[in-house]
N, CA, C and O of each residue as an XYZ file, in Angstrom:
240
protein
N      -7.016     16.706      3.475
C      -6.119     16.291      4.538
C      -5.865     17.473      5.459
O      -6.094     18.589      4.992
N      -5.427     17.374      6.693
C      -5.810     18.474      7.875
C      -4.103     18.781      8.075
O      -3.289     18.289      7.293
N      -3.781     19.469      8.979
C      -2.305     19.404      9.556
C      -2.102     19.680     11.027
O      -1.485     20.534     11.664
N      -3.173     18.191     11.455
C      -3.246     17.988     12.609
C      -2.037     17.085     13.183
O      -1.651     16.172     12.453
N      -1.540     17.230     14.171
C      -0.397     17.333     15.000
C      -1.131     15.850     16.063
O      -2.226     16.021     16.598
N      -0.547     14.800     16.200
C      -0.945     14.063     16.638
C       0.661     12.852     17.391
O       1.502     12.242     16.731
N       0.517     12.925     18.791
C       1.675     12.290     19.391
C       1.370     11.011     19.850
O       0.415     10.671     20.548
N       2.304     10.311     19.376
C       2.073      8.987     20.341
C       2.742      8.446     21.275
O       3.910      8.824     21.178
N       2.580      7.679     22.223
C       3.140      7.646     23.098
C       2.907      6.068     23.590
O       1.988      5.271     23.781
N       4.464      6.164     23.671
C       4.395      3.938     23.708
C       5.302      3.602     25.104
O       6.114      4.245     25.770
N       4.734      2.279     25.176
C       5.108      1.762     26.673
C       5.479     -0.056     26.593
O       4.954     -1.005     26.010
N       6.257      0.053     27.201
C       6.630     -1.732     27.426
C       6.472     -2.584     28.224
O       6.379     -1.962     29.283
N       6.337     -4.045     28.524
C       6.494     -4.493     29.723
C       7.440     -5.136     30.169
O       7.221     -6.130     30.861
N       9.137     -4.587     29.783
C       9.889     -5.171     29.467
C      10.546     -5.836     28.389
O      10.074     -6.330     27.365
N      11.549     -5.770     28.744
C      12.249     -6.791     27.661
C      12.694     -7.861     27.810
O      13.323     -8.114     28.837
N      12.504     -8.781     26.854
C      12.453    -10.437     27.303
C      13.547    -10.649     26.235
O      13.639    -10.237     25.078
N      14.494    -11.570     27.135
C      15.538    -12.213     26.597
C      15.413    -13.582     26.065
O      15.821    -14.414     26.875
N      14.794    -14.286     24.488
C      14.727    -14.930     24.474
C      15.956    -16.314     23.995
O      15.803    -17.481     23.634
N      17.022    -15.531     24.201
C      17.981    -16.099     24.050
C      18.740    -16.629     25.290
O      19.854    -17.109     25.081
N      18.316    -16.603     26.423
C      18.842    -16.771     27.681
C      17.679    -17.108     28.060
O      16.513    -16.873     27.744
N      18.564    -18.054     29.227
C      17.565    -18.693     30.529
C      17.110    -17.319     31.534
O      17.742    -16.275     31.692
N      15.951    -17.676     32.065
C      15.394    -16.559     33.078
C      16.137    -16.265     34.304
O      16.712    -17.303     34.634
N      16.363    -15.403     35.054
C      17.235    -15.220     35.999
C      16.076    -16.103     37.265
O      16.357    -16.862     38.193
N      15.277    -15.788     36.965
C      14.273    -16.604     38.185
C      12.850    -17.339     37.454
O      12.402    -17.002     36.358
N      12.424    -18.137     38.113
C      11.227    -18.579     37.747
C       9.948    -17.363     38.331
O       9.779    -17.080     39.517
N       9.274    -16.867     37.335
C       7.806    -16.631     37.502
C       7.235    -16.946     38.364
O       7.444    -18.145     38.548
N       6.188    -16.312     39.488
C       4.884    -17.330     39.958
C       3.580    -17.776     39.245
O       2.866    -18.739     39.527
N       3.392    -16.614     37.995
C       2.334    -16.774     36.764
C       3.068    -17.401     35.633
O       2.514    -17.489     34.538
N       4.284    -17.847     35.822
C       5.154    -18.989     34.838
C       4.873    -18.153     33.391
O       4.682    -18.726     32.319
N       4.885    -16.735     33.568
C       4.300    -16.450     32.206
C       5.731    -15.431     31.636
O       6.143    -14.426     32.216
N       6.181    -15.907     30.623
C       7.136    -15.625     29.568
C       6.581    -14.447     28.296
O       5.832    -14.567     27.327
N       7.312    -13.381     28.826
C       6.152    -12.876     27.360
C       7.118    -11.174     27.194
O       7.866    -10.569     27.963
N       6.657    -10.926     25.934
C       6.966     -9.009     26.016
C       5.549     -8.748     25.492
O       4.792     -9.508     24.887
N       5.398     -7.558     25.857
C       4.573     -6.784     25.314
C       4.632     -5.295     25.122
O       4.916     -4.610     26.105
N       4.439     -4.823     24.175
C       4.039     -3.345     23.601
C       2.768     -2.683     23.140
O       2.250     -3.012     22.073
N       2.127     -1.527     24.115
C       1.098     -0.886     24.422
C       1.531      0.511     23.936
O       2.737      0.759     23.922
N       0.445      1.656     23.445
C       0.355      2.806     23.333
C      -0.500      3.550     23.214
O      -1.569      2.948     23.108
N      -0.626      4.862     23.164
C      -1.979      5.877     22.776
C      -1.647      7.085     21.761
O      -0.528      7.594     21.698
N      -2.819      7.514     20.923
C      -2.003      8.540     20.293
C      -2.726      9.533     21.066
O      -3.706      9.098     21.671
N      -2.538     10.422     21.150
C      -3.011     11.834     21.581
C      -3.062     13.210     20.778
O      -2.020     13.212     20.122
N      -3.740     14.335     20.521
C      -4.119     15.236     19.584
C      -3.151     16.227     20.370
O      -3.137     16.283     21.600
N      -2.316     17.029     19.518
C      -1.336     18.202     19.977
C      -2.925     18.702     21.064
O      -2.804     18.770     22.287
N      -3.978     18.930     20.532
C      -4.663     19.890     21.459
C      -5.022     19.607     22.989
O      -5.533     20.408     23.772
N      -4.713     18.539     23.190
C      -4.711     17.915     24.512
C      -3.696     17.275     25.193
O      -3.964     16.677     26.234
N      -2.644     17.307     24.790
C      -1.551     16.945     25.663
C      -1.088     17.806     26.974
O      -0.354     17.317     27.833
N      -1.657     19.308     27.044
C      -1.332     20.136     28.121
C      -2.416     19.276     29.090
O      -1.860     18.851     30.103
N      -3.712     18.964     29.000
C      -4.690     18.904     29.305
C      -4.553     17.867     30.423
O      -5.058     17.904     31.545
N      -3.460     16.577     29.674
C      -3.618     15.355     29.651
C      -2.191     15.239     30.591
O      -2.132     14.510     31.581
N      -1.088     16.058     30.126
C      -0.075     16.563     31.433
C      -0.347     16.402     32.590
O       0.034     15.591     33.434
N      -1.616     17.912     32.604
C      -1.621     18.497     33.978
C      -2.834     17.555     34.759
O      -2.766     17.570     35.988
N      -3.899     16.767     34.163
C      -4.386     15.806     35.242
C      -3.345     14.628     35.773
O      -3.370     14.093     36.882
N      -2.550     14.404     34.834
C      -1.410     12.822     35.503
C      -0.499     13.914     36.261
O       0.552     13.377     36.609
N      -0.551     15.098     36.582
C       0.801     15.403     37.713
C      -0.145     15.925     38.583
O       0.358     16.467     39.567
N      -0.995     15.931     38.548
C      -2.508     15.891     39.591
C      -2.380     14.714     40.275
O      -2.135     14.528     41.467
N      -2.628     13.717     39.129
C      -3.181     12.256     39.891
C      -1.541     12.093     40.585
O      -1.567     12.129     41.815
N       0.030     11.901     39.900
C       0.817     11.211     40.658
C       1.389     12.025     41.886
O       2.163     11.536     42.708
N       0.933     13.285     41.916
C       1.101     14.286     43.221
C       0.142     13.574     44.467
O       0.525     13.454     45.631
N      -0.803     13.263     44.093
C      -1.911     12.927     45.044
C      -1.534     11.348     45.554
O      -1.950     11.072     46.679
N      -0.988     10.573     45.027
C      -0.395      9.175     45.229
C       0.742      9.517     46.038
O       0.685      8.784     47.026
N       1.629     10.180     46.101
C       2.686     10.086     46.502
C       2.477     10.705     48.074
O       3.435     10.767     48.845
């Protein structure tokens, strides 16, 4: 076994109230949550930083 250092990193698409009516109707009528993520290796998270403040510098 190694004592590799490994982060993950999770994302949502919201949170869905399924106990309540919707504040509005949908145009894709689509009702849903979802949860997405990635893990990433301690050795690349600087790596993986500094291209996304690359890419969202260049968007803005």
């Amino acid at each position: 076994m190694t004592d590799r250092e490994i982060h993950p990193y999770l994302d949502d698409s919201g949170s869905r109230e399924p106990d309540q009516e919707p504040k509005g109707k949908r145009r894709d009528e689509m009702d849903y949550f979802a949860l997405g993520g990635i893990l990433i290796n301690e050795e690349d998270v600087d790596e993986l930083y500094g291209a996304t403040r690359c890419s969202a510098s260049s968007m803005a």
